[in-house]
Tab-separated table of C-alpha atoms and ligand atoms in Angstrom:
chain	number	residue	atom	x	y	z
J	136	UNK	CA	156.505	69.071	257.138
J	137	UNK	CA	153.322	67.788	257.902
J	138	UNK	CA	150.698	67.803	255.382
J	139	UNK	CA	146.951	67.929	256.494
J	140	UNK	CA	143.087	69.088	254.443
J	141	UNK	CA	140.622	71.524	255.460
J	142	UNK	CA	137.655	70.402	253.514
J	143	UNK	CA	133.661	70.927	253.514
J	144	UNK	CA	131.431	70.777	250.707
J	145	UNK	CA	132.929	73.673	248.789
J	146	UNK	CA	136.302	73.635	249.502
J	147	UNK	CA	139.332	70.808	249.236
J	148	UNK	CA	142.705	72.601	250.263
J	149	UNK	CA	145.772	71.020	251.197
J	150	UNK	CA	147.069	72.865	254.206
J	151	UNK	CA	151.352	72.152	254.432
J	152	UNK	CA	152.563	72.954	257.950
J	153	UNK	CA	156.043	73.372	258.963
J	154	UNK	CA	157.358	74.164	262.888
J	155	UNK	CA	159.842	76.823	261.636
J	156	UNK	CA	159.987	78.380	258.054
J	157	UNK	CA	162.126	81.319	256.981
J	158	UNK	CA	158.351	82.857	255.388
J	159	UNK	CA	155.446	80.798	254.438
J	160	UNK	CA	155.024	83.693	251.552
J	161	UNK	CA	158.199	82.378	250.032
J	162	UNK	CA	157.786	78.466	250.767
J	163	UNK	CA	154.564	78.559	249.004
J	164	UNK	CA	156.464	80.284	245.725
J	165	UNK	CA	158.615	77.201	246.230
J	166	UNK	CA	156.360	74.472	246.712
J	167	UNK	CA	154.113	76.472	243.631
J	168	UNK	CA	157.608	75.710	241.559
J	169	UNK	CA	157.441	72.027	243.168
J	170	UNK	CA	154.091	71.096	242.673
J	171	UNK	CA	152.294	72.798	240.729
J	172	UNK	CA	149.093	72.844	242.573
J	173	UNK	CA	146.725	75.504	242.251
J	174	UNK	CA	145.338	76.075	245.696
J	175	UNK	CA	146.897	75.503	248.656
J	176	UNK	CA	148.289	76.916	252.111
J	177	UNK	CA	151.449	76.842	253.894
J	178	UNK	CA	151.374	77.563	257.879
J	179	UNK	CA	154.344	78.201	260.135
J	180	UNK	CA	154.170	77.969	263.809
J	181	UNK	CA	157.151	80.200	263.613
J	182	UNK	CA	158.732	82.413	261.353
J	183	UNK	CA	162.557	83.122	261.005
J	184	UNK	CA	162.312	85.888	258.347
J	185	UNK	CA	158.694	86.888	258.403
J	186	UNK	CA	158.080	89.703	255.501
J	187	UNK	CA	155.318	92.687	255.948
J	188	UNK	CA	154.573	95.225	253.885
J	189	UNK	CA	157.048	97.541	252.376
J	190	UNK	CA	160.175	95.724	252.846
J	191	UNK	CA	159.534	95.247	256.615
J	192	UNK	CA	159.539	92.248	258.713
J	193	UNK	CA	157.214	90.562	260.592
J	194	UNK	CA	158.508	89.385	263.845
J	195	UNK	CA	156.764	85.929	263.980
J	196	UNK	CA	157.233	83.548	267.307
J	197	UNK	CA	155.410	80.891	268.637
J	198	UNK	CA	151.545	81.897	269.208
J	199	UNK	CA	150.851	83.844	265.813
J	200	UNK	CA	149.013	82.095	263.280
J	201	UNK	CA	151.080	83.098	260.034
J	202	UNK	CA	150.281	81.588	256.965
J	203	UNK	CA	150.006	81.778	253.027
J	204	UNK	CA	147.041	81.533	251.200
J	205	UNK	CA	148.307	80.309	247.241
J	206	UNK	CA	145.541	80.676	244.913
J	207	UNK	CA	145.487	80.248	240.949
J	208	UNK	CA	142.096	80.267	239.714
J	209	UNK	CA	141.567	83.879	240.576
J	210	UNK	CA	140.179	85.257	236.753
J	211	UNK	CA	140.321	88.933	235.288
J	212	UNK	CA	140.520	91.022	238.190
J	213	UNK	CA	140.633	95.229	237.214
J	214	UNK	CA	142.958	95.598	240.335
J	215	UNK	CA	145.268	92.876	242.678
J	216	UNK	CA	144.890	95.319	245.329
J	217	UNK	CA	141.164	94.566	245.356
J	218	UNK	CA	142.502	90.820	246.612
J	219	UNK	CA	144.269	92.801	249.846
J	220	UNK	CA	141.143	94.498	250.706
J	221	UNK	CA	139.246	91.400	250.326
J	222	UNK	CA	141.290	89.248	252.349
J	223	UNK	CA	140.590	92.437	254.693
J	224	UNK	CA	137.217	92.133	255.239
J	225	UNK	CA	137.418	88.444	255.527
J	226	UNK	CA	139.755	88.352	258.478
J	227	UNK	CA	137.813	91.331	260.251
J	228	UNK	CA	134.579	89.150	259.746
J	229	UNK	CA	136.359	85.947	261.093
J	230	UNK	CA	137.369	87.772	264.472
J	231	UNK	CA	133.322	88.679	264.627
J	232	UNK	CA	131.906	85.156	263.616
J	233	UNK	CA	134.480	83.343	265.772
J	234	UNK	CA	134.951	85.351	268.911
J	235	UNK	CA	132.679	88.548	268.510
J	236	UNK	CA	135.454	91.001	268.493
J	237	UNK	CA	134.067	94.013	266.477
J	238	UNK	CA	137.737	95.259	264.096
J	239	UNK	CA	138.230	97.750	261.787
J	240	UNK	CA	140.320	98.254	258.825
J	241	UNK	CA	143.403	100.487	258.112
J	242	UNK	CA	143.825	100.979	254.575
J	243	UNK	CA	144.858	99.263	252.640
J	244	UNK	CA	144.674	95.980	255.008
J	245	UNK	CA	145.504	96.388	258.751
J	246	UNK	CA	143.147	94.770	261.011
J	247	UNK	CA	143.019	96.873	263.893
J	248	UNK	CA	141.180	96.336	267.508
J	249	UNK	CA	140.825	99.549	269.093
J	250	UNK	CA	143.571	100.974	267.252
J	251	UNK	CA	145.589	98.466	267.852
J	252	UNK	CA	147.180	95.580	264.967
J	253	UNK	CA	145.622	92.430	265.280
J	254	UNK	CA	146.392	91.315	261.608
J	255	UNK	CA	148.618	92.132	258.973
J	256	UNK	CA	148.217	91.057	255.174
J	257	UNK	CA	150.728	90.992	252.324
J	258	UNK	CA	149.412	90.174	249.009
J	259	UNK	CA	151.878	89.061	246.281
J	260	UNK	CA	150.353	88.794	242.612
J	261	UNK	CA	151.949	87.451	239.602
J	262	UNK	CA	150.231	88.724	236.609
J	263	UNK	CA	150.910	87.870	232.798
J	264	UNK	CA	149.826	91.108	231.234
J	265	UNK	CA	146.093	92.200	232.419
J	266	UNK	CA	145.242	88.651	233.663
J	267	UNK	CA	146.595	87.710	237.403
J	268	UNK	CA	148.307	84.346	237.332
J	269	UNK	CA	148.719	83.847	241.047
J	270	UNK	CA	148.096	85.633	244.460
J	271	UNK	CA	150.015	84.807	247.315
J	272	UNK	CA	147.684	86.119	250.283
J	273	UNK	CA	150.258	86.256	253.508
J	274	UNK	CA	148.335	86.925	256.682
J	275	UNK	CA	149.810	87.521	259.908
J	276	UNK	CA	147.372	87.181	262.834
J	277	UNK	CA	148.367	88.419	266.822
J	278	UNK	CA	146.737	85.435	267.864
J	279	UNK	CA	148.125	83.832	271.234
J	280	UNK	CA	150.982	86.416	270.806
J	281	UNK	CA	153.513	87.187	273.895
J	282	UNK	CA	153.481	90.781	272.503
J	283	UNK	CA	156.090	91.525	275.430
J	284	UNK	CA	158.607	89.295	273.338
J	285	UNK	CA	158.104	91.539	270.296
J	286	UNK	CA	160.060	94.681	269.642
J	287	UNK	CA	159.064	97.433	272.165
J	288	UNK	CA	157.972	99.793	269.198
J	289	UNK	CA	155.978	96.691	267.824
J	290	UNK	CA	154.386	95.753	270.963
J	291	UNK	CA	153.049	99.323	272.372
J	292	UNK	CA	150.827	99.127	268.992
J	293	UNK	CA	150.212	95.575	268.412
J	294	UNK	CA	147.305	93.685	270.383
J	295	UNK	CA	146.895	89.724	270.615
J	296	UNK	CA	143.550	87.985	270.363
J	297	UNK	CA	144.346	86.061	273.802
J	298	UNK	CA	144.584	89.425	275.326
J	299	UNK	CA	141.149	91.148	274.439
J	300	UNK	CA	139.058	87.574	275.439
J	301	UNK	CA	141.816	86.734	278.119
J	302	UNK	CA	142.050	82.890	276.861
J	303	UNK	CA	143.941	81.464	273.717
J	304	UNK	CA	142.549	80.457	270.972
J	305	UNK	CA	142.737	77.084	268.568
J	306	UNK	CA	144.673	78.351	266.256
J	307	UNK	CA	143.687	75.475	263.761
J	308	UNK	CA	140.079	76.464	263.980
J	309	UNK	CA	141.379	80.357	263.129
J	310	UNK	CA	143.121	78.840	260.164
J	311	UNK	CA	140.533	76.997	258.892
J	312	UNK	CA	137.699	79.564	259.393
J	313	UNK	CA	140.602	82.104	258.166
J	314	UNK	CA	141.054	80.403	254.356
J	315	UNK	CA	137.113	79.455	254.146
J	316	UNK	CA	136.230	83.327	254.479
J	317	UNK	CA	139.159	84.400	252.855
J	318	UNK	CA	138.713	81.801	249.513
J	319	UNK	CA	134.777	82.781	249.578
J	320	UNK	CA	135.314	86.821	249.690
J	321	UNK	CA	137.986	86.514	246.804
J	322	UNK	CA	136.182	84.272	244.696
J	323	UNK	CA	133.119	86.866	244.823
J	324	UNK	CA	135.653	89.552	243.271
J	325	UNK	CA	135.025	87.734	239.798
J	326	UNK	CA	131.839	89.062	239.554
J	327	UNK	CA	131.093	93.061	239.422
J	328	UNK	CA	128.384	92.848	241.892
J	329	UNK	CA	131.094	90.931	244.336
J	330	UNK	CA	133.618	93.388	243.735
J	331	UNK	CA	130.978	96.109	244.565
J	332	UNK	CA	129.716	94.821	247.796
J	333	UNK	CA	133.135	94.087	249.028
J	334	UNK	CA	133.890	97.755	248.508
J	335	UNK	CA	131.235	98.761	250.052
J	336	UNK	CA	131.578	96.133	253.331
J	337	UNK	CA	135.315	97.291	253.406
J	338	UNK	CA	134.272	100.916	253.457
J	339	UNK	CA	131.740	100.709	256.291
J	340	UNK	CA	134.473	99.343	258.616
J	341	UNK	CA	137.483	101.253	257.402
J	342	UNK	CA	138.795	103.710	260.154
J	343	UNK	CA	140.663	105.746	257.428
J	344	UNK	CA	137.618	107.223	255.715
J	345	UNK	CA	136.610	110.505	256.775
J	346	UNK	CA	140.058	110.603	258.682
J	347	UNK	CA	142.721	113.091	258.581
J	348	UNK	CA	145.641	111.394	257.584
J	349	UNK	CA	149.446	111.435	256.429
J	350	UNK	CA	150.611	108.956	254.302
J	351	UNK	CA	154.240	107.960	253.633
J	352	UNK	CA	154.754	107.224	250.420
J	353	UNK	CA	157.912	105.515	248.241
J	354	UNK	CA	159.484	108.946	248.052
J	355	UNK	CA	157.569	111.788	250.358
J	356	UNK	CA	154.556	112.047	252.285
J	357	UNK	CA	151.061	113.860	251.776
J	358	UNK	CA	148.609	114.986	254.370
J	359	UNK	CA	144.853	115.497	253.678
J	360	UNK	CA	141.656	114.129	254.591
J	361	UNK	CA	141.144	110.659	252.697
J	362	UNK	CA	137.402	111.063	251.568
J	363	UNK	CA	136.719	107.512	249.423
J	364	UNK	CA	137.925	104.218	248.025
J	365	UNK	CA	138.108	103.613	244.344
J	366	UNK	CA	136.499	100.537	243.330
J	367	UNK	CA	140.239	99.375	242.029
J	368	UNK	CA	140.664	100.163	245.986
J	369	UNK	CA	142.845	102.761	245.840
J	370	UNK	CA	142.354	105.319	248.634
J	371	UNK	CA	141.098	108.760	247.381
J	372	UNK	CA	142.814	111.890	249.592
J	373	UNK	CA	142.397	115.726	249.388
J	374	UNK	CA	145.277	117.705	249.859
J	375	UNK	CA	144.683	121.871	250.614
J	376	UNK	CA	146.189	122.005	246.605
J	377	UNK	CA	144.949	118.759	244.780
J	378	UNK	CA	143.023	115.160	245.103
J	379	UNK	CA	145.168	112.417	245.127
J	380	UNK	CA	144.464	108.832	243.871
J	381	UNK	CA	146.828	106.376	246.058
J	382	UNK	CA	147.420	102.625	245.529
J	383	UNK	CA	150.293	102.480	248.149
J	384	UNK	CA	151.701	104.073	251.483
J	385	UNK	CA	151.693	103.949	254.927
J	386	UNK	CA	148.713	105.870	256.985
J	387	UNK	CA	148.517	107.378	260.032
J	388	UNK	CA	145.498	108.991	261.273
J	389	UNK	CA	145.608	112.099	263.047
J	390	UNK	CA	141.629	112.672	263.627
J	391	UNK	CA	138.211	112.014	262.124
J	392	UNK	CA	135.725	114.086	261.097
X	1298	BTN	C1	152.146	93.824	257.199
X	1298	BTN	O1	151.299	94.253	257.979
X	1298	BTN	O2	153.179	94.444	256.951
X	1298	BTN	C2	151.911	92.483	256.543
X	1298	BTN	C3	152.373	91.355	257.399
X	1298	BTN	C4	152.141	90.003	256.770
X	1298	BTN	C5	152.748	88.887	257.583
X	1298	BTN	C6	152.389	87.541	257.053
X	1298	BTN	S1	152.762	86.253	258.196
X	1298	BTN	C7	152.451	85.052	256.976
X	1298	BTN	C8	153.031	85.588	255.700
X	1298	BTN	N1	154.450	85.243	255.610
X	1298	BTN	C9	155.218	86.330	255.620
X	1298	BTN	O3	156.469	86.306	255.555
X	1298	BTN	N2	154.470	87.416	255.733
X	1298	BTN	C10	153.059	87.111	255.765
């Protein structure tokens, strides 16, 4: 393990990186238990046992940037999904600021490039009653990806940074912009004018609204057109019979309107 800091004059963070780890989302639970520090990340150059969303994996080799954002002092949030789309909306305006690729968002937090995953976020909260303990903000970026080493279904929808601006990319510099937008966009969530603007900046780039979409649920599936986002974040859908309120599932879109 090597240990290094990304500091500037708002933020001190310990940054713990490791060549291989099973998944940084579970190292930083461990070094959490270890520790006890209340902000921190953990970065693998590889990942043995990446985790996505929904009991997936992540296939994770050598050019992704994958790492875990642990973060303590997060307040009284009304929603933990509202920390997903925030770390959204952060990563889509790091791939602007850094290399001017324009992304948009697949609810709840896919960062896609012309369709196309760039980025992939898992958010794990611990919460003690209404008030959230911990988040544990896992982000997955297709950074100097060999996508033709990833699964074939993977790798027809999956895109790599290196391939839209045909160079690679410093992947410390990604890291460090990465937890500086990330930190900045989820502190603003303790306020309800942050929580509003984020909403609002996640809407105007999110691909899903005004779409016509199926989404997979735990048990099922639903097709309508998804029409808003709550401002707990949850994605608002109209089905020929009912309006649905969803805080989970998997989208696809068929068209927009
Ligand atoms: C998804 O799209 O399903 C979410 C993928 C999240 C992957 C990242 S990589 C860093 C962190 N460690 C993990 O095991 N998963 C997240």
């Amino acid at each position: 393990m090597e240990e290094s800091r990304i500091s500037n004059k708002t933020l001190e963070l310990p940054i713990f990186k490791f060549d291989v780890l099973q998944s940084t989302q579970t190292k930083a639970r461990d070094l959490y238990d270890k520790e006890g520090l209340d902000l921190f990340v953990v970065w693998a150059v590889e990942q043995a046992a990446g985790r996505g969303r929904r009991e997936r994996s992540w296939h994770s080799p050598k050019g992704g940037l994958y790492f875990s954002l642990f973060s303590k002092k997060l307040g009284n949030l009304p929603s933990p999904q509202l920390i997903s789309l925030a770390a959204g909306v952060a990563i889509k305006d790091v791939m602007e600021k850094l290399y001017d690729i324009a992304c948009e968002l697949k609810w709840p937090n896919d960062i896609l490039y012309q369709g196309k995953k760039l980025c992939g976020i898992l958010s794990e909260v611990a919460s003690c009653g209404q008030e959230i303990d911990h988040a544990i903000v896992g982000i997955g970026i297709n950074a100097n990806t060999d996508l033709s080493g990833l699964p074939e279904g993977i790798s027809r929808e999956a895109i790599a940074v290196k391939n839209i601006l045909n160079h690679e990319v410093d992947l410390e510099v990604l890291l460090a912009t990465a937890c500086t937008e990330v930190l900045d966009r989820i502190s603003r969530l303790a306020t309800q004018e942050g929580r509003s603007k984020t909403i609002a900046d996640y809407k105007r780039h999110c691909l899903t609204l005004n779409s016509q979409v199926i989404v997979y649920l735990d048990k099922g599936k639903v097709s309508g057109r998804a029409f808003d986002i709550t401002d707990e974040g949850a994605l608002m859908v109209a089905t020929p019979k009912e309006t649905l309120t969803l805080t989970t599932g998997d989208v696809i879109h068929l068209r927009r309107r």
